[in-house]
Coordinates of C-alpha atoms in Angstrom, one line a residue:
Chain A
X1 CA 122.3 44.5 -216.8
X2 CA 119.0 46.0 -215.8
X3 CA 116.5 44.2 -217.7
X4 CA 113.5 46.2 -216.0
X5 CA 114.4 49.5 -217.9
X6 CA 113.7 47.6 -221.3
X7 CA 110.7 46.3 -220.6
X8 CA 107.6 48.2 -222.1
X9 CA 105.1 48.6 -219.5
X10 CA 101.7 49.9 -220.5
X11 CA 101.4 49.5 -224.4
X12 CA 98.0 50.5 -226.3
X13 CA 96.5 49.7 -229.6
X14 CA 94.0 51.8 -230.9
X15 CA 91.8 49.9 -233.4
X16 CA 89.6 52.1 -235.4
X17 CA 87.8 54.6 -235.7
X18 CA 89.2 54.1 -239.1
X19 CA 89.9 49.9 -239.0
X20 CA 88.4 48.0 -242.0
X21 CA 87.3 45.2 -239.3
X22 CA 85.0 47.8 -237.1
X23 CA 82.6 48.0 -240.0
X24 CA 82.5 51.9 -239.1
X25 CA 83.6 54.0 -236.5
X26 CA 84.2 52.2 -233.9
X27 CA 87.2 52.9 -231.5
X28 CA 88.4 50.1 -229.4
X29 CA 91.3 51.2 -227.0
X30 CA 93.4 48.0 -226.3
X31 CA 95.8 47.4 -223.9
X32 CA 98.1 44.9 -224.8
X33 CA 101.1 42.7 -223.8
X34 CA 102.8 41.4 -226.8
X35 CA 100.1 40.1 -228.4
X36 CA 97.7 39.6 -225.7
X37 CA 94.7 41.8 -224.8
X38 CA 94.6 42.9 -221.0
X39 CA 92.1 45.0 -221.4
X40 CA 89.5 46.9 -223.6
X41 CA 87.9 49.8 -223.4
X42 CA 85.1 50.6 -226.2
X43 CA 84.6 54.6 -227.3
X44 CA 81.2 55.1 -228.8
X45 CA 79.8 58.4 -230.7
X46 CA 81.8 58.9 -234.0
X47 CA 78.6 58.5 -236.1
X48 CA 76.3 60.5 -233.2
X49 CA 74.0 62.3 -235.1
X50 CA 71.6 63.5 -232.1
X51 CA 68.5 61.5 -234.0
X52 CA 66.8 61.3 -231.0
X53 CA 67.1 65.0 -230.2
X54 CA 66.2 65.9 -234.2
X55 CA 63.1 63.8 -233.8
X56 CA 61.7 66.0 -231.1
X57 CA 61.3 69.0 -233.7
X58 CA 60.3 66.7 -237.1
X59 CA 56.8 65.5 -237.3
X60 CA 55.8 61.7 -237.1
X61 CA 55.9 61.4 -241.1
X62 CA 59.5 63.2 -241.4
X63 CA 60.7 60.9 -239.1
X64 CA 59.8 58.1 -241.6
X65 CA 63.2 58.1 -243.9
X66 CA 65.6 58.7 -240.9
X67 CA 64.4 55.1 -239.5
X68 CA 66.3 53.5 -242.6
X69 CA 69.3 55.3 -241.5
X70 CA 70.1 53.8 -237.9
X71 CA 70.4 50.2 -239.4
X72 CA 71.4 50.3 -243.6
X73 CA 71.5 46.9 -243.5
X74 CA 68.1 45.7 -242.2
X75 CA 66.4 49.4 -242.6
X76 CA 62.8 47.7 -243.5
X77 CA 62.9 46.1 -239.9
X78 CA 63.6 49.8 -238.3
X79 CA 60.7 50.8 -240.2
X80 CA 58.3 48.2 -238.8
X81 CA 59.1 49.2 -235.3
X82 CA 58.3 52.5 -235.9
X83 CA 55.4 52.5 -237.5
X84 CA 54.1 49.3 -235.6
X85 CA 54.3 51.9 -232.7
X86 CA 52.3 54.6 -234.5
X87 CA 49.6 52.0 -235.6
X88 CA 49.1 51.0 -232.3
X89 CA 48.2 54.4 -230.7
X90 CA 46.2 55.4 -233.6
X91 CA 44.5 51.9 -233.2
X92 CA 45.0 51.1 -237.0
X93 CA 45.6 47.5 -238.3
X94 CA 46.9 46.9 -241.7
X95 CA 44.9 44.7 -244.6
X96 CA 46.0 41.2 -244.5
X97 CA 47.5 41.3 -248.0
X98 CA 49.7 44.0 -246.2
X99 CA 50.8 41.9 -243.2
X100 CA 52.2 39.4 -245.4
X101 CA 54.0 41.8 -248.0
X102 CA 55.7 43.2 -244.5
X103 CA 57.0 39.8 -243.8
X104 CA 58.4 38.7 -246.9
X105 CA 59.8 42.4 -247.0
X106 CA 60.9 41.7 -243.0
X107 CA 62.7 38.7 -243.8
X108 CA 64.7 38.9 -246.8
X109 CA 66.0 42.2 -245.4
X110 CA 66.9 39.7 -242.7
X111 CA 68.7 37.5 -245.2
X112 CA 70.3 40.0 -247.3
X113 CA 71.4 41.4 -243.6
X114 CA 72.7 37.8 -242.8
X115 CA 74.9 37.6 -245.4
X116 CA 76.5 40.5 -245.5
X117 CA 77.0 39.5 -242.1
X118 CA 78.5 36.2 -243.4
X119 CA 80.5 37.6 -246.1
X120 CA 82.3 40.4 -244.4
X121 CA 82.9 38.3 -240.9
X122 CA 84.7 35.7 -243.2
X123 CA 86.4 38.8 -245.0
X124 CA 88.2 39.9 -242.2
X125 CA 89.3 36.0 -241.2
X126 CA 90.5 36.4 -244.5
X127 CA 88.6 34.3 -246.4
X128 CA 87.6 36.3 -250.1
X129 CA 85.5 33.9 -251.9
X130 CA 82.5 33.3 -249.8
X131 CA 82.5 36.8 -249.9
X132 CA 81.7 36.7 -253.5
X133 CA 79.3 34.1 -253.3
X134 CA 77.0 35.1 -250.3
X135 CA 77.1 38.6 -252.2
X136 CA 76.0 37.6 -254.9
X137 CA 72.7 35.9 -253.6
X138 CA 72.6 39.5 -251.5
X139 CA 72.2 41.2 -254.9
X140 CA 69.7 39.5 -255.9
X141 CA 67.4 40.7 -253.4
X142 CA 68.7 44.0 -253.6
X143 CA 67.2 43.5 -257.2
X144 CA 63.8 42.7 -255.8
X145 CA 64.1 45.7 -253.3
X146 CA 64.7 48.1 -255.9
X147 CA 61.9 46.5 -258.8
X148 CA 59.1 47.0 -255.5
X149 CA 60.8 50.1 -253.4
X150 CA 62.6 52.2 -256.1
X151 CA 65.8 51.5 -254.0
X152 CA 68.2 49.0 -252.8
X153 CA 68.8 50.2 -249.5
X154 CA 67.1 53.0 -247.1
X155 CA 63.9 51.6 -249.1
X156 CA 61.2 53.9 -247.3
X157 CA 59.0 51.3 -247.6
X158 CA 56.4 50.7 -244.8
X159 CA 54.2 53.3 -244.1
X160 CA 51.1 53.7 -241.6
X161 CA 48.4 50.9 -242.4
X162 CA 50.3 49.5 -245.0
X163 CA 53.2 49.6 -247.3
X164 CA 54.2 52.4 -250.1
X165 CA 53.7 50.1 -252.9
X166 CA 51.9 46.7 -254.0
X167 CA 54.6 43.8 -254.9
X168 CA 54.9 43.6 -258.7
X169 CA 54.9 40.0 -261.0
X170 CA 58.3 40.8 -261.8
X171 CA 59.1 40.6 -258.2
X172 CA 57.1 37.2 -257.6
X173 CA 59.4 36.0 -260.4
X174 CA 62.7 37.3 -259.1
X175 CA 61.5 36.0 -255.6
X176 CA 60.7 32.8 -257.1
X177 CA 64.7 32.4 -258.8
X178 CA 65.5 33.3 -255.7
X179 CA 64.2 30.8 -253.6
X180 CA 65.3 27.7 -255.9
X181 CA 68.9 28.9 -255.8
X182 CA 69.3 30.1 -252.0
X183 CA 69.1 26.9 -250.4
X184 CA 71.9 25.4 -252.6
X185 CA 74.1 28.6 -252.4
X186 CA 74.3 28.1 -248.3
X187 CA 74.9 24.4 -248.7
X188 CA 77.5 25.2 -251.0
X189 CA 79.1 28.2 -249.0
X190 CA 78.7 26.3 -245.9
X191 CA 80.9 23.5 -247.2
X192 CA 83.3 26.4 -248.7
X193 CA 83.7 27.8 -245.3
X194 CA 84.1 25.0 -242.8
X195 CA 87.3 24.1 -243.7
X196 CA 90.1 23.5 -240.6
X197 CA 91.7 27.3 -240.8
X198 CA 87.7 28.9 -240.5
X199 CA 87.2 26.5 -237.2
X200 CA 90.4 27.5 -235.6
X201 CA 89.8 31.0 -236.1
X202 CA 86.2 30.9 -234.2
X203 CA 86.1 27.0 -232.4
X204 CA 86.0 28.1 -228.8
X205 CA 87.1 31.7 -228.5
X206 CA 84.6 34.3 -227.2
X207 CA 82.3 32.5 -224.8
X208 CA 79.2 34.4 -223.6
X209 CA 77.4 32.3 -220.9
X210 CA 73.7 32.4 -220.6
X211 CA 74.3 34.4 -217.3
X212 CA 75.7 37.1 -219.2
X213 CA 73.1 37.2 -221.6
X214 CA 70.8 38.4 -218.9
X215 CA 73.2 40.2 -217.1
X216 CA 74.4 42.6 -220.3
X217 CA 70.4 42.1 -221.7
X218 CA 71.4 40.4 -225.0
X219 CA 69.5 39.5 -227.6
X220 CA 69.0 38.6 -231.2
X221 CA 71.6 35.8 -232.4
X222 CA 74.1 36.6 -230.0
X223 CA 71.8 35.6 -227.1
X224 CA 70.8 32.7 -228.9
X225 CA 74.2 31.6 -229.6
X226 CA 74.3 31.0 -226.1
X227 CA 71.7 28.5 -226.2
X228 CA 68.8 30.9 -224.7
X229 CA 65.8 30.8 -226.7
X230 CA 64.6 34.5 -227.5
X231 CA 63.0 35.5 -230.7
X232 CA 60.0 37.9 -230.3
X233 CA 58.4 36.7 -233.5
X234 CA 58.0 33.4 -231.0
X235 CA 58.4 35.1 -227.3
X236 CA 56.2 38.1 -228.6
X237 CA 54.9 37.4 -231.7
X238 CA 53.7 40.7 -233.4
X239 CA 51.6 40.6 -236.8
X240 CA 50.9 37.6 -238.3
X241 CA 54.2 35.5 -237.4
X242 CA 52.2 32.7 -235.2
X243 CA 50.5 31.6 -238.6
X244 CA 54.0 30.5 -239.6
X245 CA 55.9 26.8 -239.7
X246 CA 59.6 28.1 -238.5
X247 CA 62.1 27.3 -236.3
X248 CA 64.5 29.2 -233.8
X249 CA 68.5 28.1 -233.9
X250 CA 70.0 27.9 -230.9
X251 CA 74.1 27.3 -229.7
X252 CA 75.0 25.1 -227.5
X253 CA 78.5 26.8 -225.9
X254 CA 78.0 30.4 -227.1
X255 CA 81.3 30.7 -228.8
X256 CA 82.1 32.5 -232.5
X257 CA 81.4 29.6 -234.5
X258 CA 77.9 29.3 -232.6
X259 CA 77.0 32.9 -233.3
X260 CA 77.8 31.9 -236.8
X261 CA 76.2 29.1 -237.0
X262 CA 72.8 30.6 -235.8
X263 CA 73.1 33.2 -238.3
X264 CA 73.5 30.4 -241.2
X265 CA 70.5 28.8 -239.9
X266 CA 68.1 31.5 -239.9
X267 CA 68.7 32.4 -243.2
X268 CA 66.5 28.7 -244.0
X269 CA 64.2 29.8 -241.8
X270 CA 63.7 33.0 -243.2
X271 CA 63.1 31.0 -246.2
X272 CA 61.1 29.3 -245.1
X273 CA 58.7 31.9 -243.5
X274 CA 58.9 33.8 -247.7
X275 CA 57.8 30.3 -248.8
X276 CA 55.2 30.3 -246.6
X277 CA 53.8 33.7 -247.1
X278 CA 53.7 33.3 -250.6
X279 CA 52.1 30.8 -250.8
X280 CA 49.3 32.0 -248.9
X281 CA 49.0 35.8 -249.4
X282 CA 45.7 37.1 -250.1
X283 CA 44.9 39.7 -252.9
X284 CA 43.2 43.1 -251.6
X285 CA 44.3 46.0 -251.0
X286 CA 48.1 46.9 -249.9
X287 CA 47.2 49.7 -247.5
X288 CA 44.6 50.9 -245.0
X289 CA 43.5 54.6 -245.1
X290 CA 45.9 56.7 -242.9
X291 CA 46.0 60.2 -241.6
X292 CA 48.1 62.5 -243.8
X293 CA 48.2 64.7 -240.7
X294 CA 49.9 61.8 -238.0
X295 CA 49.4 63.2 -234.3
X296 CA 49.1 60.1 -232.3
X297 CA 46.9 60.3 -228.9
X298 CA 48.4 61.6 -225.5
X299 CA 50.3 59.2 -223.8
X300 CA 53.6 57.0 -224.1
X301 CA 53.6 54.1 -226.6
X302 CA 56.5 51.1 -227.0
X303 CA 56.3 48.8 -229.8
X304 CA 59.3 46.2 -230.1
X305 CA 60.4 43.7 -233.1
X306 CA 63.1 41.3 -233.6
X307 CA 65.7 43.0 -235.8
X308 CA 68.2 40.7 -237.5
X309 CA 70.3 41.6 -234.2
X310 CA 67.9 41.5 -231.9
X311 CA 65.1 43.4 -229.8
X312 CA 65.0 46.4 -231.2
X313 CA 62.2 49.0 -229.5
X314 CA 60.7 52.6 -230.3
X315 CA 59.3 54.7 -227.2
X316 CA 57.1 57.1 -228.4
X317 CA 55.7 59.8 -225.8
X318 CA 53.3 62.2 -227.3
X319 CA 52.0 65.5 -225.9
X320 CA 49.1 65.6 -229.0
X321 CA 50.7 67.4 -231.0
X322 CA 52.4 66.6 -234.4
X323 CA 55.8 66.0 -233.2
X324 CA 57.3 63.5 -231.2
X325 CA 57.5 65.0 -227.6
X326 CA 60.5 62.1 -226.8
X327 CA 61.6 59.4 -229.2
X328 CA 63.7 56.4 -228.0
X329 CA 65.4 53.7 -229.5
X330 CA 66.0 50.3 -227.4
X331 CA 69.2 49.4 -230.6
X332 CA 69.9 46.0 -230.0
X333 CA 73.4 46.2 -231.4
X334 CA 73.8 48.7 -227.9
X335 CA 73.2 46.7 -225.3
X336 CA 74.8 43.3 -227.5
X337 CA 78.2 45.1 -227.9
X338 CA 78.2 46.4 -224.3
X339 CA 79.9 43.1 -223.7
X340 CA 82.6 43.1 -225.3
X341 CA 84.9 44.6 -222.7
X342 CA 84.4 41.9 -220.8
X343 CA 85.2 39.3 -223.7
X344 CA 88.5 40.6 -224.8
X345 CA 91.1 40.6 -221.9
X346 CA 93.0 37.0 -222.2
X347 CA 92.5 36.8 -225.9
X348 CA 95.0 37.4 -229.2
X349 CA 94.4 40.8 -231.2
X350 CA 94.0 38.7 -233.7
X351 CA 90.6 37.4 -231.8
X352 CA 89.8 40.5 -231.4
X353 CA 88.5 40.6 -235.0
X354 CA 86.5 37.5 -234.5
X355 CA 85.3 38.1 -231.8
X356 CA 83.7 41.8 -232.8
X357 CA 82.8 40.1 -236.0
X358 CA 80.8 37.8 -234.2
X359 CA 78.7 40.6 -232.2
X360 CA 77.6 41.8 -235.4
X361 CA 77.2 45.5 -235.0
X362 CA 76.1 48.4 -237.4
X363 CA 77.6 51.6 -235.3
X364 CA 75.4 54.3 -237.0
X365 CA 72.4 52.4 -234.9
X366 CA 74.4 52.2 -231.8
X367 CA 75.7 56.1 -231.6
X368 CA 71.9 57.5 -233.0
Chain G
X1 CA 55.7 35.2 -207.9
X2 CA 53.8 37.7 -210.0
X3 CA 54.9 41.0 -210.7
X4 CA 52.0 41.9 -208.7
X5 CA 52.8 40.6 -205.7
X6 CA 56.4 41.7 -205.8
X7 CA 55.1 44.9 -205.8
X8 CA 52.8 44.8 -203.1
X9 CA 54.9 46.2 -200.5
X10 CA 56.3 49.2 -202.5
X11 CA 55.0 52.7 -201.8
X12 CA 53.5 53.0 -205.4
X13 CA 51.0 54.5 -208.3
X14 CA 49.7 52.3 -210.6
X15 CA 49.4 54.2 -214.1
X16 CA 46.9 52.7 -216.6
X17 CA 48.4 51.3 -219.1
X18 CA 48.0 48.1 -220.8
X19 CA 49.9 45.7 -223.4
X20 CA 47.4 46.3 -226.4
X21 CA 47.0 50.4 -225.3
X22 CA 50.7 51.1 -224.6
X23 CA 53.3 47.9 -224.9
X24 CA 53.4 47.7 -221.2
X25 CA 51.8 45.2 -219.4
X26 CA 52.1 46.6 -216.2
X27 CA 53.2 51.0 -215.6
X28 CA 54.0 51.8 -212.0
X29 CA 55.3 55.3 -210.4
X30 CA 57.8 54.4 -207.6
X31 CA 57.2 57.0 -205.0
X32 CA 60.8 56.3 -203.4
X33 CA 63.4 56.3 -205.0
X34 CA 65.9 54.1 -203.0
X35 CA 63.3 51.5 -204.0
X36 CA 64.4 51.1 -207.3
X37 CA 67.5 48.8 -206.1
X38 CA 65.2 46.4 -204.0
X39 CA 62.9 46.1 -206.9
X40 CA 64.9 45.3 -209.3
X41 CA 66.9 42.3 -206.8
X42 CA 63.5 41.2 -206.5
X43 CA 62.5 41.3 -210.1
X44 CA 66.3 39.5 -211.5
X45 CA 65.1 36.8 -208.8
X46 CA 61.9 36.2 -211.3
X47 CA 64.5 35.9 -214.3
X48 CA 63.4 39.5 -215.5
X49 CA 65.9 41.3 -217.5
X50 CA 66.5 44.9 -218.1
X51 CA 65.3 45.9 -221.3
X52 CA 66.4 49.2 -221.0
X53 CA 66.7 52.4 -219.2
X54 CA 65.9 55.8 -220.3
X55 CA 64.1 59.0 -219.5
X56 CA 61.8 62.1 -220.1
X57 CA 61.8 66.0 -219.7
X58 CA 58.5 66.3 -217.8
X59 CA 59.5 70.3 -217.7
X60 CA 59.5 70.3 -213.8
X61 CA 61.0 66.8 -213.4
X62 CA 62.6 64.3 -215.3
X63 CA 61.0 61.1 -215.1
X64 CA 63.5 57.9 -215.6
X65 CA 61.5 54.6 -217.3
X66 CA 63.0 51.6 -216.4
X67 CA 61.3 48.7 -218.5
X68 CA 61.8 45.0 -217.6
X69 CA 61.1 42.1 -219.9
X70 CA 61.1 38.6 -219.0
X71 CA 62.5 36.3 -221.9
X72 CA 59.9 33.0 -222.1
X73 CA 56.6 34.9 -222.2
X74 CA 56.8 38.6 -222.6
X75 CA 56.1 40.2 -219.6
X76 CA 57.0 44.2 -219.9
X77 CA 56.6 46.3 -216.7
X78 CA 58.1 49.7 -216.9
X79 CA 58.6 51.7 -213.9
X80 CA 59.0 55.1 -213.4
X81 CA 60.8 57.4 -211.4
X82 CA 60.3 60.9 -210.9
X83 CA 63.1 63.5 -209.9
X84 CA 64.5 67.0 -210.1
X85 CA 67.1 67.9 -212.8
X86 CA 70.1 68.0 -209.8
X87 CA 69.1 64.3 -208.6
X88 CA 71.2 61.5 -207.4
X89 CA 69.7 58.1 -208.3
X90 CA 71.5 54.9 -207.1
X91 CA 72.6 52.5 -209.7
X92 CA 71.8 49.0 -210.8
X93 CA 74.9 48.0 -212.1
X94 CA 75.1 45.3 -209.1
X95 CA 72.2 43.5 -210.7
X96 CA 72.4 44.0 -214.2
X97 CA 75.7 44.9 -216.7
X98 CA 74.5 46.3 -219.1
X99 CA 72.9 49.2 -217.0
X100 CA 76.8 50.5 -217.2
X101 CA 75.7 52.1 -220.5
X102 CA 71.9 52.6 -220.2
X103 CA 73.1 54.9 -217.6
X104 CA 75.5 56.7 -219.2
X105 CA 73.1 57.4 -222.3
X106 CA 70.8 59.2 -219.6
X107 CA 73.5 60.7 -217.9
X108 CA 74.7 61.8 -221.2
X109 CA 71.8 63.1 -222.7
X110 CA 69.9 64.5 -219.4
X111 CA 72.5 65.2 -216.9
X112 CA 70.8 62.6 -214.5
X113 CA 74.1 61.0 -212.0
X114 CA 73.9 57.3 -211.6
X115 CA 75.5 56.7 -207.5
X116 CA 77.9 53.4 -207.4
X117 CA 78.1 53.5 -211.1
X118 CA 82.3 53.9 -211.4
X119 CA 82.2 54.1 -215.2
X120 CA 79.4 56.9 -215.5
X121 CA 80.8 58.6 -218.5
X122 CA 79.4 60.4 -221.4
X123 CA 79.1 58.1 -223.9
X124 CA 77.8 58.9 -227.2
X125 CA 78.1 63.0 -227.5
X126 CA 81.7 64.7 -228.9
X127 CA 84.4 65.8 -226.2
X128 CA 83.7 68.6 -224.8
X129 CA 80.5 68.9 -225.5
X130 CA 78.3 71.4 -222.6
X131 CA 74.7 70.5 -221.3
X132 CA 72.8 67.7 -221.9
X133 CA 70.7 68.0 -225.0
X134 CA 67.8 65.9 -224.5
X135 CA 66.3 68.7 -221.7
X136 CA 63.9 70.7 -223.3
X137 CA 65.8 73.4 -222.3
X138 CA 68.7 73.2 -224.4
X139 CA 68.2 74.4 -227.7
X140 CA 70.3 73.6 -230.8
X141 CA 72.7 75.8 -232.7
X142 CA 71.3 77.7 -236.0
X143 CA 73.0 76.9 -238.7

């Protein structure tokens, strides 16, 4: 019998655009041999909105709400890049009591970002309840965002030489709950989730070496994962993070359960920075006096912060008038996903959601 | 090595710009542009990595901004390229991987071809999309 005729030669999968495990649209063209990736091939641009193109005809101050958009998750960090870039070519710095309302702001949105990071990864490894749990600490400060900002997410927040809005007692009590119960609540889920199936899902699948890292310009936990040590509130530190006690997490092999791992432990140091800032913020006023006309000074201006991804940067180039003449986004989540191609060939589809999962990407930041 | 020194023997303009003014902390204007590739060996040999890669209508010329960032201390130095809207420019995608897709953004968006890049593609606009959008001379649909 001719056994060649039978056997299937060239078989695709398509995952996504519409897969609940690509947390958007993300299209992932998989060629596959039983159950074995040989290959990848990533398709970007289901959620291209031509921002960068729109921003050319909006003025500085229009642009303002679009940042929360790129990154729902960790909007307020968007925000700080972009007007971080503004302030610095129109010279202004913000009050103290600002700076330190940014990073309490800054980080939970970096916790809250973490563990929805947490709770959907282990979602689609099929583990519900720590789902439930990390949510429900998530809430919490969705709670304090929408007592300060009016909303839970696209908050609109930061604006030149300050913030909107001063932080209310109400919120300093929230916070407060918070901060006695978080601690406990990643002990606990951390206990919940380490159990024998979790490891053998993630234990030593999806290596990224610290070559790579370099070599596909990682950053954020990914890159640190990996063992290299690359946080800009250390490497670059921008506002008033050198007056903080806090530590940066690093990997050892750069596998899944490193990535994760990282992630976990930055939530405590996130804490940890709140604790700190709250301890010491000043009273005074919230905002400096700002333009209501923005047209920043001729020339090109880049401003970069560390996003709960990674390096995230906005080029500005202004012509002196009041719209952008180009806009840029450096997205982390861009570069960081850039890899996977490379990662999947050799592994089991059923990797393939861990290993995505581990990148930790938000598409609508990646396709603008 | 410093960044200075590495760029001693390039045919150059130094553009003032400065960390605290601009976020660069050193701006040069390569005047050839073959002299990207040796740069950036030289550069990857410091443990520079390639922050990113993107461009500008200048109107006459589009001017591509490569910026490099090194990792322990920040270090950025972006350099600049100026060419016509119909130029070649070689690719780095021997030194660095992820300049597969920083190309193809800028290819995408402003029409610029990357040589010895095999998976130049448009990445981000919908199939069968015409022009490249980020020229100033493409204007978007009414509604």
């Amino acid at each position: 019998m001719d056994t060649e005729k039978h056997v299937l030669k060239d078989f695709y999968v398509n995952m996504g655009p519409q897969h609940p495990s690509t947390h958007g649209v993300l299209r992932i063209v998989l060629k596959v041999d039983g159950e074995k990736v040989m290959s990848s091939e990533t398709v970007l641009g289901y959620a291209h909105r031509g921002v960068e193109k729109m921003a050319e005809s909006k003025t500085y101050i229009q642009m303002m709400p679009v940042m929360d958009r790129f990154d729902y998750v960790s909007s307020m960090l968007f925000e700080w890049a972009y007007v971080g870039c503004m302030e610095k070519a129109l010279g202004i710095t913000p009050p103290e009591r600002a700076e330190y309302i940014r990073v309490i702001m800054a980080e939970l949105n970096r916790i809250a970002s973490h563990l929805l990071w947490a709770g959907a990864f282990l979602l689609d490894l099929g583990a519900f309840t720590p789902f439930l749990w990390l949510f429900d600490a998530r809430e919490r400060i969705m709670d304090m965002f929408e007592e300060v900002t009016g909303q839970r997410m696209t908050n609109n927040y930061f604006k030149i030489g300050g913030v909107a809005d001063d932080l209310t007692p109400e919120f300093f009590k929230m916070l407060d709950e918070f901060l006695n119960m978080i601690r406990k609540r990643m002990a606990d889920t951390e206990t919940l989730i380490e159990s024998i199936i979790f490891l053998e899902r993630v234990k030593d699948i999806g290596f990224i070496s610290k070559e790579d890292v370099i070599n596909y310009s990682l950053t954020g936990p990914v890159a640190r994962g990996s063992g290299v040590n690359y946080d800009l509130r250390k490497n670059e530190p921008y506002s008033i993070y050198t007056r903080f006690d806090f530590e940066i997490p690093l990997g050892e092999k750069g596998d899944c359960y490193d990535r994760y791992k990282v992630r976990m432990r930055e939530v405590i140091q996130s804490v940890r920075i709140i604790e700190q800032a709250v301890s010491a913020i000043p009273e005074g006023p919230f905002a400096e006096k700002a333009p209501k006309i923005v047209k920043l000074p001729e020339g090109e201006y880049y401003f970069a912060v560390e996003t709960s991804r990674g390096l995230l940067g906005v080029y500005l180039v202004s012509d002196g008038s009041a719209n952008p003449y180009r806009f840029k986004l450096r997205d982390p989540a861009f570069s960081n996903l850039s890899i996977l191609d490379t990662m999947l060939p050799g592994n089991k589809i059923s990797d393939v959601v861990a290993i995505l999962g581990s990148i930790d990407v938000v598409i609508p930041e990646i396709d603008r | 090595m410093s960044v200075i020194t590495i760029l001693d023997s390039f045919d150059k303009e130094v553009l003032e710009q400065s960390y605290e003014k601009n976020g660069f902390n050193h701006s040069y204007l390569l005047r050839k542009k073959d002299d990207i590739i040796e740069l950036t060996k030289r550069l990857k040999e410091e443990e520079y990595f390639l922050e990113t890669i993107t461009a500008v209508d200048k109107k006459e010329k589009i001017r591509l901004i490569y910026i490099f960032n090194k990792m322990q201390k920040v270090h950025r130095v972006a350099v600049y390229l100026d060419i016509d809207y119909s130029e070649d420019v070689p690719s780095l995608i021997d030194f660095f991987k992820s300049a597969d897709w920083f190309e193809s953004e800028v290819y995408d968006f402003f029409g610029v071809k990357f040589t010895g890049n095999p998976n130049l593609k448009r990445l981000l606009t919908p199939e069968g999309m015409e022009g490249y959008p980020l020229l100033k001379s493409w204007k978007a649909e009414e509604d």
